[in-house]
Amino acid sequence: MENSKIEILERDKIDKSYRWSIEDLYPSEEAFDSDFKKAKEYIQEIRDYQHKLKSKEIILECLKFRDKISRILDRLYTYSHMKFDEDSSLEQSQIMLSNSQWLLQSFEEATSFIEPELISLGKDFLDELILDSKFEDYNFEIKNLIRQMPHILSENEEKIVAKTSLLAFSPSHIYHHLTISDFEFPDAFDSSGKTYPLTQGTYSLYIHNQDRILRESAYKSLFGTYKKHQNTLASTLDMSFKFLNFYSTTRKYDSSIDYSLFSDNVSKKFYKELINIVKSNLKPLHSYIKLKSKILGLKKVRLFDLNVPLFDSERDISFEDSKDIVINSLSPLGKEYIDLVQRAFSERWIDVYENKNKVSGAYSTSCYDVHPYILLNYKGKLEDLFTMVHEIGHAIHSALANKSQPYTKSSYSIISAEIASITNEILLLEFLTRNTTDKTERNSLLNKFLENTRTTLYRQIQFAEFELKISELIDNFQSLTAQNLNTIYDELNKEYYGEFLETDEFSGVEWARIPHFYSPFYVYKYSTGFSCANYFAERILSEDTGSYINFLKSGGANFPLDLLKSAGVDLESLEPVKLTIKKFLEKLKEINSPPAKP
């Protein structure tokens, strides 16, 4: 557990070449203030359109003005949250971010009349707008509005529902305050008796450690605490799903899941078929768990054993070296894509290193009128390389979509976003695996794919099935309790991981640590993204790149499953999922085989 101490620098001590070019958004805070003032005035002006959306001319004028304001707000918010994330201790950055959030809320309120007024004009009139070439930039938005018409309430009912929004977030807020701010965990200890402070953050370090005593101690301390509070946590989850049921029934959906999947135009039938295809292919996962137990020298593994690396092959990779690896691994995507990657490096789209008070983790962010940005905390490890190529996937996706689509069709769904980032990870993994001659490193890379499949396909589908089961309880007027949640979750553990997993008194309460359950029916998107990324990567490595690039360029011009079909990927057929499971089996067989001779 000993690590060399890394000095964290003040931001101004980091070379400018490794800091993002935030000045491309605004060259100064005075320029930011000027746009802020302009947006504030525009928000007042757009209110003048209320009760006037009767003719095509006025409607088009209003929509264009709305988008003009929205583009300024996107730029303001992107700049302010980036300034805050650079150094969260600066009071001016805190104020700037808070003011931008307030302005966004004011804009949402000021423009809330637009959709109800358009709907009041009736389907026939809206169909005319779709066919009018002047409304080409808005045809998908209007089509989607027509879809929502059966679920739109009266004006007074909509106002009542809107007032419940803050209440609906209460279970999530309580959950996060309790588990992040209030929970205190007993220290963990290793095989030598040395103690380690346990937090939500350090837990992920300890369960990857080779010392099984440390892993078990951390596991029992963490989930022992969750179990002490399981009744309260069951109540917050119960209330969260009851709010979901309230919205689904109030808006006349058949079920909670129908309501949740509606925005992406995904059917309940597909969701259930996705679960079924994965559950009918659990044997490969069981074989992998058996391999884990064998390599770790255990008769059976427990939950705290699942994350420990099976092969220890770590090497340092400088940021400069990582750029060459990224470009070479993504070269099958073609010149247009690689040119954008090179621009990301040369034009300082990336904020590379950690500095004092910089936000942790990594992300990509963008607004329509300026190139995307990437935040990293690069430390030179292999995982940092994968994080960078993942975020580059998001950034280039945004760059291509923004260049190819009008503003109204540039924003893409989470399903599409996950495909763009994970495809890059798979291309990098394949590149590194092909180009290593070290058997341990090769096995480590193969194991990374197996772990990614376990955690992103199998585990997320386990979560998806858990959500389906508990939503059906709520829809059938039953309540969620610690007892029935623990039972459902542990039965799924046994089913998904098979005979080589040993459950225990804490394994059933793991549901209580999954924050995604407070954003219901979200996790399946990780599994579909991972599966489609594998499908695209196979085609890209076979020199079929054009359809994938066109998919990225399509942005949010249609629903995600329709965009995939246009790119030749029929997700509803579940072929991408089948291919991913097939690839999982191949890598599992390959992991103990010697590398092929060149």
Coordinates of C-alpha atoms in Angstrom, one line a residue:
M1 CA 0.0 0.0 0.0
E2 CA 3.0 2.3 0.1
N3 CA 3.0 4.9 -2.6
S4 CA 5.7 7.5 -3.4
K5 CA 4.4 10.9 -2.5
I6 CA 3.5 13.1 -5.5
E7 CA 3.7 16.8 -5.1
I8 CA 0.5 18.6 -6.1
L9 CA 1.3 22.0 -7.7
E10 CA -0.5 25.2 -7.6
R11 CA -2.2 25.7 -11.0
D12 CA 0.0 28.6 -12.2
K13 CA 3.1 26.4 -11.6
I14 CA 1.9 23.9 -14.3
D15 CA 3.2 24.6 -17.8
K16 CA 0.7 26.3 -20.0
S17 CA 0.9 23.6 -22.6
Y18 CA -0.7 21.2 -20.2
R19 CA -3.6 23.6 -19.3
W20 CA -6.7 23.8 -21.4
S21 CA -7.2 26.9 -23.6
I22 CA -10.2 28.2 -21.7
E23 CA -9.6 31.6 -23.3
D24 CA -11.1 30.2 -26.5
L25 CA -14.4 30.5 -24.7
Y26 CA -13.9 33.9 -23.3
P27 CA -10.6 35.8 -23.4
S28 CA -11.4 37.6 -20.2
E29 CA -13.9 37.8 -17.4
E30 CA -15.1 41.1 -18.8
A31 CA -16.1 39.2 -22.0
F32 CA -17.9 36.7 -19.9
D33 CA -19.7 39.5 -18.0
S34 CA -20.8 41.1 -21.3
D35 CA -22.4 37.9 -22.5
F36 CA -24.0 37.3 -19.1
K37 CA -25.6 40.7 -19.2
K38 CA -26.8 40.2 -22.8
A39 CA -28.3 36.8 -22.0
K40 CA -30.1 38.2 -19.0
E41 CA -31.7 40.9 -21.2
Y42 CA -32.7 38.3 -23.9
I43 CA -34.4 36.1 -21.3
Q44 CA -36.7 39.0 -20.4
E45 CA -37.4 39.7 -24.1
I46 CA -38.4 36.1 -25.0
R47 CA -41.3 36.3 -22.5
D48 CA -42.9 38.7 -25.0
Y49 CA -43.7 35.8 -27.2
Q50 CA -46.0 34.1 -24.7
H51 CA -49.6 33.7 -25.9
K52 CA -48.5 34.8 -29.4
L53 CA -47.4 31.4 -31.0
K54 CA -50.2 31.3 -33.6
S55 CA -48.5 31.7 -37.0
K56 CA -45.6 29.9 -38.5
E57 CA -43.6 33.1 -38.8
I58 CA -43.9 34.0 -35.1
I59 CA -43.2 30.4 -34.0
L60 CA -40.0 30.2 -36.2
E61 CA -38.9 33.6 -34.9
C62 CA -39.4 32.5 -31.3
L63 CA -37.6 29.2 -31.7
K64 CA -34.6 30.9 -33.3
F65 CA -34.5 33.5 -30.6
R66 CA -34.7 30.7 -28.0
D67 CA -31.7 28.9 -29.6
K68 CA -29.7 32.2 -29.8
I69 CA -30.1 32.6 -26.0
S70 CA -29.4 28.9 -25.3
R71 CA -26.1 29.0 -27.2
I72 CA -24.9 31.9 -25.2
L73 CA -26.0 30.2 -22.0
D74 CA -24.2 27.0 -23.0
R75 CA -21.0 29.0 -23.4
L76 CA -21.4 30.8 -20.1
Y77 CA -22.1 27.6 -18.2
T78 CA -19.3 25.7 -19.8
Y79 CA -16.8 28.5 -19.0
S80 CA -18.0 28.9 -15.4
H81 CA -18.0 25.2 -14.5
M82 CA -14.5 24.8 -16.1
K83 CA -13.2 27.8 -14.1
F84 CA -14.7 26.3 -10.9
D85 CA -13.2 22.8 -11.7
E86 CA -9.7 24.3 -12.3
D87 CA -9.7 25.6 -8.7
S88 CA -12.8 25.2 -6.6
S89 CA -11.3 27.3 -3.8
L90 CA -11.6 30.6 -5.7
E91 CA -14.6 32.6 -4.5
Q92 CA -15.0 34.4 -7.9
S93 CA -15.3 31.0 -9.7
Q94 CA -17.9 29.8 -7.1
I95 CA -20.0 33.0 -7.7
M96 CA -19.6 32.7 -11.5
L97 CA -20.9 29.1 -11.5
S98 CA -23.8 29.9 -9.2
N99 CA -24.8 32.9 -11.3
S100 CA -24.7 30.8 -14.5
Q101 CA -26.9 28.1 -12.9
W102 CA -29.4 30.7 -11.8
L103 CA -29.5 32.1 -15.3
L104 CA -30.1 28.7 -16.8
Q105 CA -33.0 28.2 -14.3
S106 CA -34.4 31.6 -15.3
F107 CA -34.2 30.6 -19.0
E108 CA -36.1 27.3 -18.4
E109 CA -38.8 29.2 -16.6
A110 CA -39.0 32.0 -19.2
T111 CA -39.4 29.5 -22.1
S112 CA -41.7 27.0 -20.4
F113 CA -44.7 28.3 -22.3
I114 CA -43.3 27.2 -25.7
E115 CA -44.1 23.5 -25.7
P116 CA -47.6 23.8 -24.2
E117 CA -48.5 26.5 -26.7
L118 CA -47.3 24.5 -29.6
I119 CA -49.2 21.4 -28.4
S120 CA -52.4 23.5 -28.1
L121 CA -52.2 24.1 -31.9
G122 CA -52.9 20.4 -32.5
K123 CA -51.3 17.6 -34.4
D124 CA -52.4 18.6 -37.9
F125 CA -50.7 22.0 -37.5
L126 CA -47.5 20.5 -36.1
D127 CA -47.4 18.0 -39.0
E128 CA -47.5 21.0 -41.3
L129 CA -44.5 22.5 -39.5
I130 CA -42.6 19.2 -39.9
L131 CA -43.1 19.3 -43.7
D132 CA -42.2 23.0 -44.0
S133 CA -38.5 23.3 -45.1
K134 CA -38.1 26.5 -43.0
F135 CA -38.6 24.2 -39.9
E136 CA -36.0 21.6 -41.0
D137 CA -33.8 22.3 -38.0
Y138 CA -36.8 21.7 -35.7
N139 CA -38.5 18.7 -37.4
F140 CA -37.2 16.1 -35.0
E141 CA -38.0 18.3 -32.0
I142 CA -41.6 18.7 -33.2
K143 CA -42.0 15.0 -34.0
N144 CA -40.9 14.2 -30.5
L145 CA -43.3 16.8 -29.1
I146 CA -46.2 15.0 -31.0
R147 CA -45.1 11.7 -29.3
Q148 CA -45.5 13.4 -25.9
M149 CA -49.0 14.7 -26.6
P150 CA -50.9 11.8 -25.0
H151 CA -48.9 12.3 -21.8
I152 CA -49.3 16.1 -21.5
L153 CA -51.6 17.3 -18.8
S154 CA -53.8 20.4 -18.5
E155 CA -52.1 23.7 -17.8
N156 CA -53.1 23.6 -14.1
E157 CA -52.1 19.9 -13.7
E158 CA -48.7 20.6 -15.3
K159 CA -48.1 23.4 -12.8
I160 CA -48.9 21.0 -9.9
V161 CA -46.6 18.3 -11.3
A162 CA -43.9 20.8 -11.8
K163 CA -44.1 21.8 -8.1
T164 CA -43.3 18.2 -7.1
S165 CA -39.9 18.2 -8.8
L166 CA -37.9 19.3 -5.8
L167 CA -39.8 16.8 -3.6
A168 CA -39.0 14.0 -6.1
F169 CA -35.3 14.6 -5.7
S170 CA -35.5 14.4 -1.9
P171 CA -34.9 10.6 -1.6
S172 CA -31.7 11.0 -3.7
H173 CA -30.5 14.0 -1.7
I174 CA -31.1 12.2 1.7
Y175 CA -29.3 9.1 0.4
H176 CA -26.3 11.1 -0.8
H177 CA -26.0 13.2 2.4
L178 CA -26.4 10.1 4.6
T179 CA -23.9 7.9 2.7
I180 CA -21.3 10.6 1.8
S181 CA -21.5 13.1 4.6
D182 CA -22.7 11.2 7.6
F183 CA -21.4 7.7 7.3
E184 CA -18.2 6.9 9.2
F185 CA -16.6 3.6 8.7
P186 CA -14.3 1.6 11.1
D187 CA -10.7 1.4 9.9
A188 CA -9.7 -1.6 7.8
F189 CA -6.6 -3.7 8.6
D190 CA -4.2 -5.8 6.6
S191 CA -2.6 -9.2 7.2
S192 CA 0.2 -7.6 9.3
G193 CA -2.4 -5.8 11.5
K194 CA -1.7 -2.3 10.1
T195 CA -4.8 -0.2 10.0
Y196 CA -6.0 2.0 7.2
P197 CA -8.7 4.8 7.2
L198 CA -11.8 3.7 5.3
T199 CA -13.8 6.1 3.2
Q200 CA -15.9 5.7 0.1
G201 CA -12.9 6.6 -2.0
T202 CA -10.3 4.4 -0.3
Y203 CA -12.6 1.4 -0.4
S204 CA -12.0 1.1 -4.1
L205 CA -8.3 1.0 -3.5
Y206 CA -8.4 -1.7 -0.9
I207 CA -10.6 -4.1 -2.8
H208 CA -8.1 -4.1 -5.6
N209 CA -5.3 -4.9 -3.2
Q210 CA -3.6 -8.4 -3.3
D211 CA -3.9 -8.7 0.5
R212 CA -7.1 -10.7 1.0
I213 CA -7.3 -9.8 4.8
L214 CA -7.3 -6.1 3.9
R215 CA -10.0 -6.7 1.2
E216 CA -12.2 -8.6 3.6
S217 CA -11.7 -6.1 6.4
A218 CA -12.6 -3.2 4.2
Y219 CA -15.7 -5.0 2.8
K220 CA -17.0 -5.9 6.3
S221 CA -16.4 -2.4 7.6
L222 CA -18.1 -0.7 4.7
F223 CA -21.1 -3.0 4.2
G224 CA -21.5 -3.5 8.0
T225 CA -22.2 0.2 8.2
Y226 CA -24.6 0.0 5.3
K227 CA -26.4 -2.9 6.9
K228 CA -26.8 -0.9 10.2
H229 CA -28.7 1.7 8.1
Q230 CA -30.4 -0.7 5.7
N231 CA -34.0 0.2 6.9
T232 CA -33.5 3.9 6.3
L233 CA -31.8 3.2 2.9
A234 CA -34.7 0.9 1.9
S235 CA -37.1 3.7 2.8
T236 CA -35.3 6.3 0.6
L237 CA -35.3 3.9 -2.3
D238 CA -38.9 3.0 -1.8
M239 CA -39.9 6.6 -1.9
S240 CA -37.8 7.3 -5.0
F241 CA -39.6 4.5 -6.9
K242 CA -42.9 5.7 -5.6
F243 CA -42.3 9.1 -7.1
L244 CA -41.4 7.3 -10.3
N245 CA -44.7 5.5 -10.1
F246 CA -46.5 8.8 -9.4
Y247 CA -45.2 10.4 -12.6
S248 CA -45.8 7.3 -14.7
T249 CA -49.5 7.0 -13.6
T250 CA -50.2 10.7 -13.6
R251 CA -48.9 11.0 -17.2
K252 CA -50.8 7.9 -18.3
Y253 CA -48.0 5.5 -19.0
D254 CA -48.6 1.7 -18.6
S255 CA -45.8 1.3 -16.1
S256 CA -42.8 3.0 -14.4
I257 CA -40.4 1.4 -16.9
D258 CA -42.5 2.6 -19.9
Y259 CA -42.3 6.2 -18.5
S260 CA -38.5 5.9 -18.0
L261 CA -37.7 4.5 -21.4
F262 CA -39.9 6.9 -23.3
S263 CA -37.4 9.7 -23.9
D264 CA -35.1 7.4 -25.9
N265 CA -38.0 5.7 -27.6
V266 CA -36.9 2.3 -26.2
S267 CA -39.5 -0.3 -25.6
K268 CA -40.1 -2.4 -22.5
K269 CA -40.0 -5.5 -24.8
F270 CA -36.4 -4.7 -25.8
Y271 CA -35.4 -4.0 -22.2
K272 CA -36.7 -7.4 -21.1
E273 CA -35.2 -9.2 -24.1
L274 CA -31.8 -7.6 -23.3
I275 CA -32.0 -9.0 -19.8
N276 CA -33.0 -12.4 -21.1
I277 CA -30.2 -12.7 -23.7
V278 CA -27.6 -12.0 -21.1
K279 CA -29.2 -14.4 -18.6
S280 CA -29.2 -17.1 -21.1
N281 CA -25.5 -16.7 -21.5
L282 CA -24.3 -16.7 -17.9
K283 CA -22.0 -19.8 -18.4
P284 CA -19.1 -17.7 -19.8
L285 CA -19.3 -15.5 -16.7
H286 CA -19.4 -18.6 -14.4
S287 CA -16.3 -19.9 -16.2
Y288 CA -14.6 -16.6 -15.6
I289 CA -15.4 -16.6 -11.9
K290 CA -14.1 -20.2 -11.8
L291 CA -10.8 -19.0 -13.4
K292 CA -10.6 -16.1 -10.9
S293 CA -11.0 -18.5 -8.0
K294 CA -8.3 -20.8 -9.5
I295 CA -5.7 -18.0 -10.1
L296 CA -6.4 -16.6 -6.6
G297 CA -6.0 -20.0 -5.0
L298 CA -9.6 -20.0 -3.6
K299 CA -12.3 -22.7 -3.6
K300 CA -14.8 -19.9 -4.0
V301 CA -14.6 -16.2 -4.4
R302 CA -16.5 -13.6 -2.4
L303 CA -17.7 -10.2 -3.5
F304 CA -14.6 -8.5 -2.2
D305 CA -12.4 -10.8 -4.4
L306 CA -14.0 -9.9 -7.7
N307 CA -12.0 -6.7 -8.3
V308 CA -8.5 -7.9 -7.5
P309 CA -6.2 -7.9 -10.6
L310 CA -5.3 -11.4 -11.7
F311 CA -2.1 -10.3 -13.4
D312 CA 0.3 -7.6 -12.1
S313 CA 1.7 -5.7 -15.1
E314 CA 1.9 -1.9 -14.5
R315 CA 4.1 0.5 -16.4
D316 CA 4.6 4.2 -16.4
I317 CA 3.5 6.1 -19.5
S318 CA 4.4 9.8 -19.9
F319 CA 1.8 12.1 -21.3
E320 CA 4.0 12.7 -24.4
D321 CA 4.3 9.0 -25.0
S322 CA 0.6 8.5 -24.4
K323 CA -0.2 10.9 -27.3
D324 CA 1.6 8.6 -29.8
I325 CA -0.1 5.5 -28.4
V326 CA -3.6 7.2 -28.7
I327 CA -3.0 8.3 -32.3
N328 CA -1.7 5.0 -33.4
S329 CA -4.4 3.0 -31.7
L330 CA -7.2 5.2 -33.2
S331 CA -5.6 5.4 -36.7
P332 CA -8.1 2.9 -38.1
L333 CA -10.8 5.6 -37.6
G334 CA -9.3 7.6 -40.5
K335 CA -7.8 10.9 -41.3
E336 CA -10.7 13.2 -40.3
Y337 CA -10.9 11.6 -36.9
I338 CA -7.1 11.6 -36.3
D339 CA -6.9 15.3 -37.4
L340 CA -9.3 16.2 -34.7
V341 CA -7.3 14.2 -32.1
Q342 CA -4.1 16.0 -33.1
R343 CA -5.9 19.3 -32.8
A344 CA -7.0 18.3 -29.3
F345 CA -3.3 17.9 -28.4
S346 CA -1.9 20.8 -30.3
E347 CA -4.6 23.4 -29.5
R348 CA -4.8 22.5 -25.8
W349 CA -8.2 21.1 -25.6
I350 CA -7.0 19.0 -22.6
D351 CA -6.3 20.0 -19.0
V352 CA -3.7 17.3 -18.2
Y353 CA -2.4 17.2 -14.7
E354 CA -3.8 17.5 -11.2
N355 CA -3.3 20.8 -9.4
K356 CA -4.3 22.0 -5.9
N357 CA -8.1 22.3 -5.6
K358 CA -8.8 20.9 -9.0
V359 CA -11.8 18.6 -9.3
S360 CA -11.0 14.9 -9.3
G361 CA -11.8 12.4 -12.0
A362 CA -12.1 13.1 -15.7
Y363 CA -14.7 14.3 -18.2
S364 CA -15.3 15.9 -21.5
T365 CA -17.4 19.0 -21.9
S366 CA -18.4 21.2 -24.9
C367 CA -20.7 23.9 -26.2
Y368 CA -21.8 24.2 -29.8
D369 CA -19.8 27.3 -30.8
V370 CA -16.3 26.3 -29.5
H371 CA -14.3 23.1 -29.6
P372 CA -14.7 20.5 -26.9
Y373 CA -12.6 20.3 -23.7
I374 CA -11.2 17.4 -21.7
L375 CA -10.4 17.4 -18.0
L376 CA -7.9 14.8 -16.8
N377 CA -5.8 14.1 -13.7
Y378 CA -3.1 12.2 -15.5
K379 CA -0.7 10.3 -13.4
G380 CA 1.1 8.2 -16.0
K381 CA -0.6 4.8 -15.3
L382 CA -2.2 2.5 -17.9
E383 CA -5.6 3.3 -16.4
D384 CA -4.9 7.0 -17.1
L385 CA -4.3 6.2 -20.7
F386 CA -7.6 4.4 -21.0
T387 CA -9.4 7.3 -19.3
M388 CA -7.8 9.7 -21.7
V389 CA -8.8 7.7 -24.8
H390 CA -12.3 7.3 -23.4
E391 CA -12.7 11.1 -22.9
I392 CA -11.3 11.8 -26.4
G393 CA -14.1 9.6 -27.7
H394 CA -16.6 11.9 -26.2
A395 CA -14.8 15.0 -27.3
I396 CA -14.4 14.0 -31.0
H397 CA -18.1 12.8 -31.0
S398 CA -19.1 16.3 -30.0
A399 CA -16.7 18.0 -32.5
L400 CA -18.1 15.9 -35.4
A401 CA -21.7 16.3 -34.3
N402 CA -21.4 20.1 -33.8
K403 CA -19.8 20.5 -37.2
S404 CA -22.3 18.3 -39.0
Q405 CA -25.6 19.1 -37.3
P406 CA -27.6 22.3 -36.6
Y407 CA -27.6 23.3 -33.0
T408 CA -31.0 21.7 -32.4
K409 CA -29.8 18.3 -33.5
S410 CA -26.3 18.3 -32.1
S411 CA -26.8 17.0 -28.6
Y412 CA -26.8 13.2 -28.4
S413 CA -28.2 10.7 -26.0
I414 CA -26.3 8.8 -23.3
I415 CA -26.7 5.6 -25.3
S416 CA -24.8 7.2 -28.2
A417 CA -22.3 8.9 -25.9
E418 CA -21.2 5.6 -24.3
I419 CA -20.6 4.0 -27.7
A420 CA -18.3 6.8 -28.8
S421 CA -16.1 6.6 -25.7
I422 CA -16.0 2.8 -25.2
T423 CA -15.2 2.1 -28.9
N424 CA -12.0 4.1 -28.4
E425 CA -11.2 2.0 -25.3
I426 CA -11.6 -1.2 -27.3
L427 CA -9.4 0.0 -30.1
L428 CA -6.7 0.9 -27.6
L429 CA -7.0 -2.4 -25.9
E430 CA -6.7 -4.3 -29.2
F431 CA -3.7 -2.2 -30.2
L432 CA -1.8 -2.8 -27.0
T433 CA -2.6 -6.5 -27.0
R434 CA -1.4 -6.9 -30.6
N435 CA 1.8 -5.0 -29.9
T436 CA 3.1 -6.5 -26.7
T437 CA 5.5 -9.5 -26.5
D438 CA 5.3 -9.7 -22.7
K439 CA 3.1 -12.6 -21.7
T440 CA 2.1 -11.1 -18.3
E441 CA 1.2 -7.7 -19.9
R442 CA -0.8 -9.5 -22.6
N443 CA -2.7 -11.5 -20.0
S444 CA -3.3 -8.3 -18.0
L445 CA -4.8 -6.6 -21.1
L446 CA -6.9 -9.7 -21.9
N447 CA -8.1 -9.7 -18.3
K448 CA -9.0 -6.0 -18.6
F449 CA -11.4 -6.9 -21.4
L450 CA -12.9 -9.7 -19.3
E451 CA -13.3 -7.3 -16.4
N452 CA -14.9 -4.6 -18.5
T453 CA -17.4 -7.2 -19.8
R454 CA -18.2 -8.4 -16.3
T455 CA -18.7 -4.9 -14.9
T456 CA -20.2 -3.2 -18.0
L457 CA -22.3 -5.9 -19.5
Y458 CA -23.1 -8.6 -16.9
R459 CA -23.1 -6.4 -13.8
Q460 CA -25.2 -3.6 -15.3
I461 CA -27.8 -6.1 -16.6
Q462 CA -27.9 -7.5 -13.1
F463 CA -28.7 -4.0 -11.9
A464 CA -31.2 -3.6 -14.7
E465 CA -33.1 -6.7 -13.7
F466 CA -33.0 -5.6 -10.0
E467 CA -34.6 -2.3 -11.0
L468 CA -37.2 -4.1 -13.0
K469 CA -38.2 -6.4 -10.2
I470 CA -38.5 -3.6 -7.6
S471 CA -40.4 -1.3 -9.9
E472 CA -42.9 -4.1 -10.5
L473 CA -43.4 -4.4 -6.7
I474 CA -44.1 -0.7 -6.5
D475 CA -46.4 -0.7 -9.5
N476 CA -48.3 -3.5 -7.8
F477 CA -48.8 -1.4 -4.7
Q478 CA -46.2 -3.1 -2.6
S479 CA -43.4 -1.5 -0.6
L480 CA -39.6 -1.9 -0.6
T481 CA -38.1 -3.2 2.6
A482 CA -34.6 -4.1 3.6
Q483 CA -35.6 -7.7 3.8
N484 CA -37.2 -8.0 0.3
L485 CA -34.4 -5.9 -1.3
N486 CA -31.7 -8.0 0.3
T487 CA -33.4 -11.2 -0.8
I488 CA -33.9 -10.1 -4.4
Y489 CA -30.3 -8.8 -4.7
D490 CA -28.7 -11.8 -3.2
E491 CA -30.7 -14.2 -5.4
L492 CA -29.4 -12.3 -8.4
N493 CA -25.8 -12.5 -7.1
K494 CA -26.2 -16.3 -6.9
E495 CA -27.8 -16.5 -10.4
Y496 CA -25.3 -14.2 -12.2
Y497 CA -22.1 -15.4 -10.6
G498 CA -22.8 -19.1 -10.1
E499 CA -21.5 -21.8 -7.8
F500 CA -18.0 -20.3 -7.5
L501 CA -19.3 -17.2 -5.7
E502 CA -19.8 -17.5 -1.9
T503 CA -22.5 -15.2 -0.6
D504 CA -22.5 -13.9 3.0
E505 CA -24.4 -11.7 5.4
F506 CA -23.4 -8.5 3.6
S507 CA -23.6 -9.5 -0.1
G508 CA -27.4 -8.9 -0.2
V509 CA -27.1 -5.3 1.0
E510 CA -24.8 -4.2 -1.9
W511 CA -27.9 -2.6 -3.6
A512 CA -27.7 0.1 -0.9
R513 CA -24.4 1.4 -2.2
I514 CA -25.5 1.8 -5.9
P515 CA -26.4 5.5 -6.4
H516 CA -27.6 4.8 -10.0
F517 CA -30.8 3.2 -8.6
Y518 CA -31.9 6.8 -7.8
S519 CA -31.8 7.4 -11.6
P520 CA -34.0 4.5 -12.5
F521 CA -33.6 2.5 -15.7
Y522 CA -30.3 4.2 -16.6
V523 CA -27.7 1.5 -16.1
Y524 CA -28.8 -0.7 -19.1
K525 CA -27.4 2.1 -21.3
Y526 CA -23.9 1.1 -20.2
S527 CA -24.4 -2.5 -21.4
T528 CA -25.9 -1.4 -24.7
G529 CA -23.1 1.1 -25.2
F530 CA -20.4 -1.5 -24.5
S531 CA -22.0 -4.0 -26.8
C532 CA -22.4 -1.6 -29.7
A533 CA -18.9 -0.4 -29.2
N534 CA -17.6 -4.0 -29.6
Y535 CA -19.7 -4.4 -32.7
F536 CA -18.4 -1.1 -34.2
A537 CA -14.8 -1.9 -33.2
E538 CA -14.9 -5.2 -35.1
R539 CA -16.0 -3.4 -38.3
I540 CA -13.5 -0.6 -37.8
L541 CA -10.6 -3.1 -37.5
S542 CA -12.0 -4.7 -40.7
E543 CA -11.6 -1.2 -42.4
D544 CA -15.3 -0.5 -42.4
T545 CA -15.1 3.0 -40.8
G546 CA -17.5 5.2 -42.7
S547 CA -20.8 4.1 -41.1
Y548 CA -19.3 4.7 -37.6
I549 CA -18.1 8.2 -38.4
N550 CA -21.5 9.0 -39.9
F551 CA -23.1 7.7 -36.7
L552 CA -20.9 10.1 -34.7
K553 CA -21.8 13.0 -37.1
S554 CA -25.5 12.4 -36.7
G555 CA -25.4 13.7 -33.1
G556 CA -29.0 13.8 -31.8
A557 CA -30.8 14.0 -35.2
N558 CA -32.9 11.0 -34.3
F559 CA -33.5 8.5 -31.5
P560 CA -30.4 6.4 -30.6
L561 CA -31.7 3.1 -31.8
D562 CA -32.8 4.6 -35.2
L563 CA -29.3 6.3 -35.6
L564 CA -27.7 2.9 -35.0
K565 CA -29.9 1.3 -37.6
S566 CA -28.8 3.9 -40.1
A567 CA -25.2 2.9 -39.3
G568 CA -26.0 -0.7 -39.9
V569 CA -26.3 -1.8 -36.3
D570 CA -29.6 -3.3 -35.3
L571 CA -29.5 -3.2 -31.5
E572 CA -33.0 -4.6 -31.2
S573 CA -31.8 -7.8 -32.8
L574 CA -29.4 -8.1 -29.9
E575 CA -26.6 -9.1 -32.3
P576 CA -24.1 -6.6 -30.7
V577 CA -24.8 -8.3 -27.3
K578 CA -24.3 -11.8 -28.8
L579 CA -21.0 -10.7 -30.4
T580 CA -19.7 -9.2 -27.2
I581 CA -20.5 -12.5 -25.3
K582 CA -18.7 -14.4 -28.1
K583 CA -15.7 -12.2 -27.8
F584 CA -15.7 -12.6 -24.0
L585 CA -15.5 -16.4 -24.5
E586 CA -12.7 -16.0 -27.0
K587 CA -10.6 -13.8 -24.7
L588 CA -11.3 -16.2 -21.8
K589 CA -9.8 -19.1 -23.8
E590 CA -7.0 -16.9 -25.0
I591 CA -5.8 -15.7 -21.6
N592 CA -3.8 -18.8 -20.8
S593 CA -2.5 -19.3 -24.4
P594 CA 0.9 -18.0 -25.6
P595 CA 0.8 -15.0 -28.0
A596 CA 0.6 -15.9 -31.7
K597 CA 3.9 -15.8 -33.6
P598 CA 4.2 -12.9 -36.0

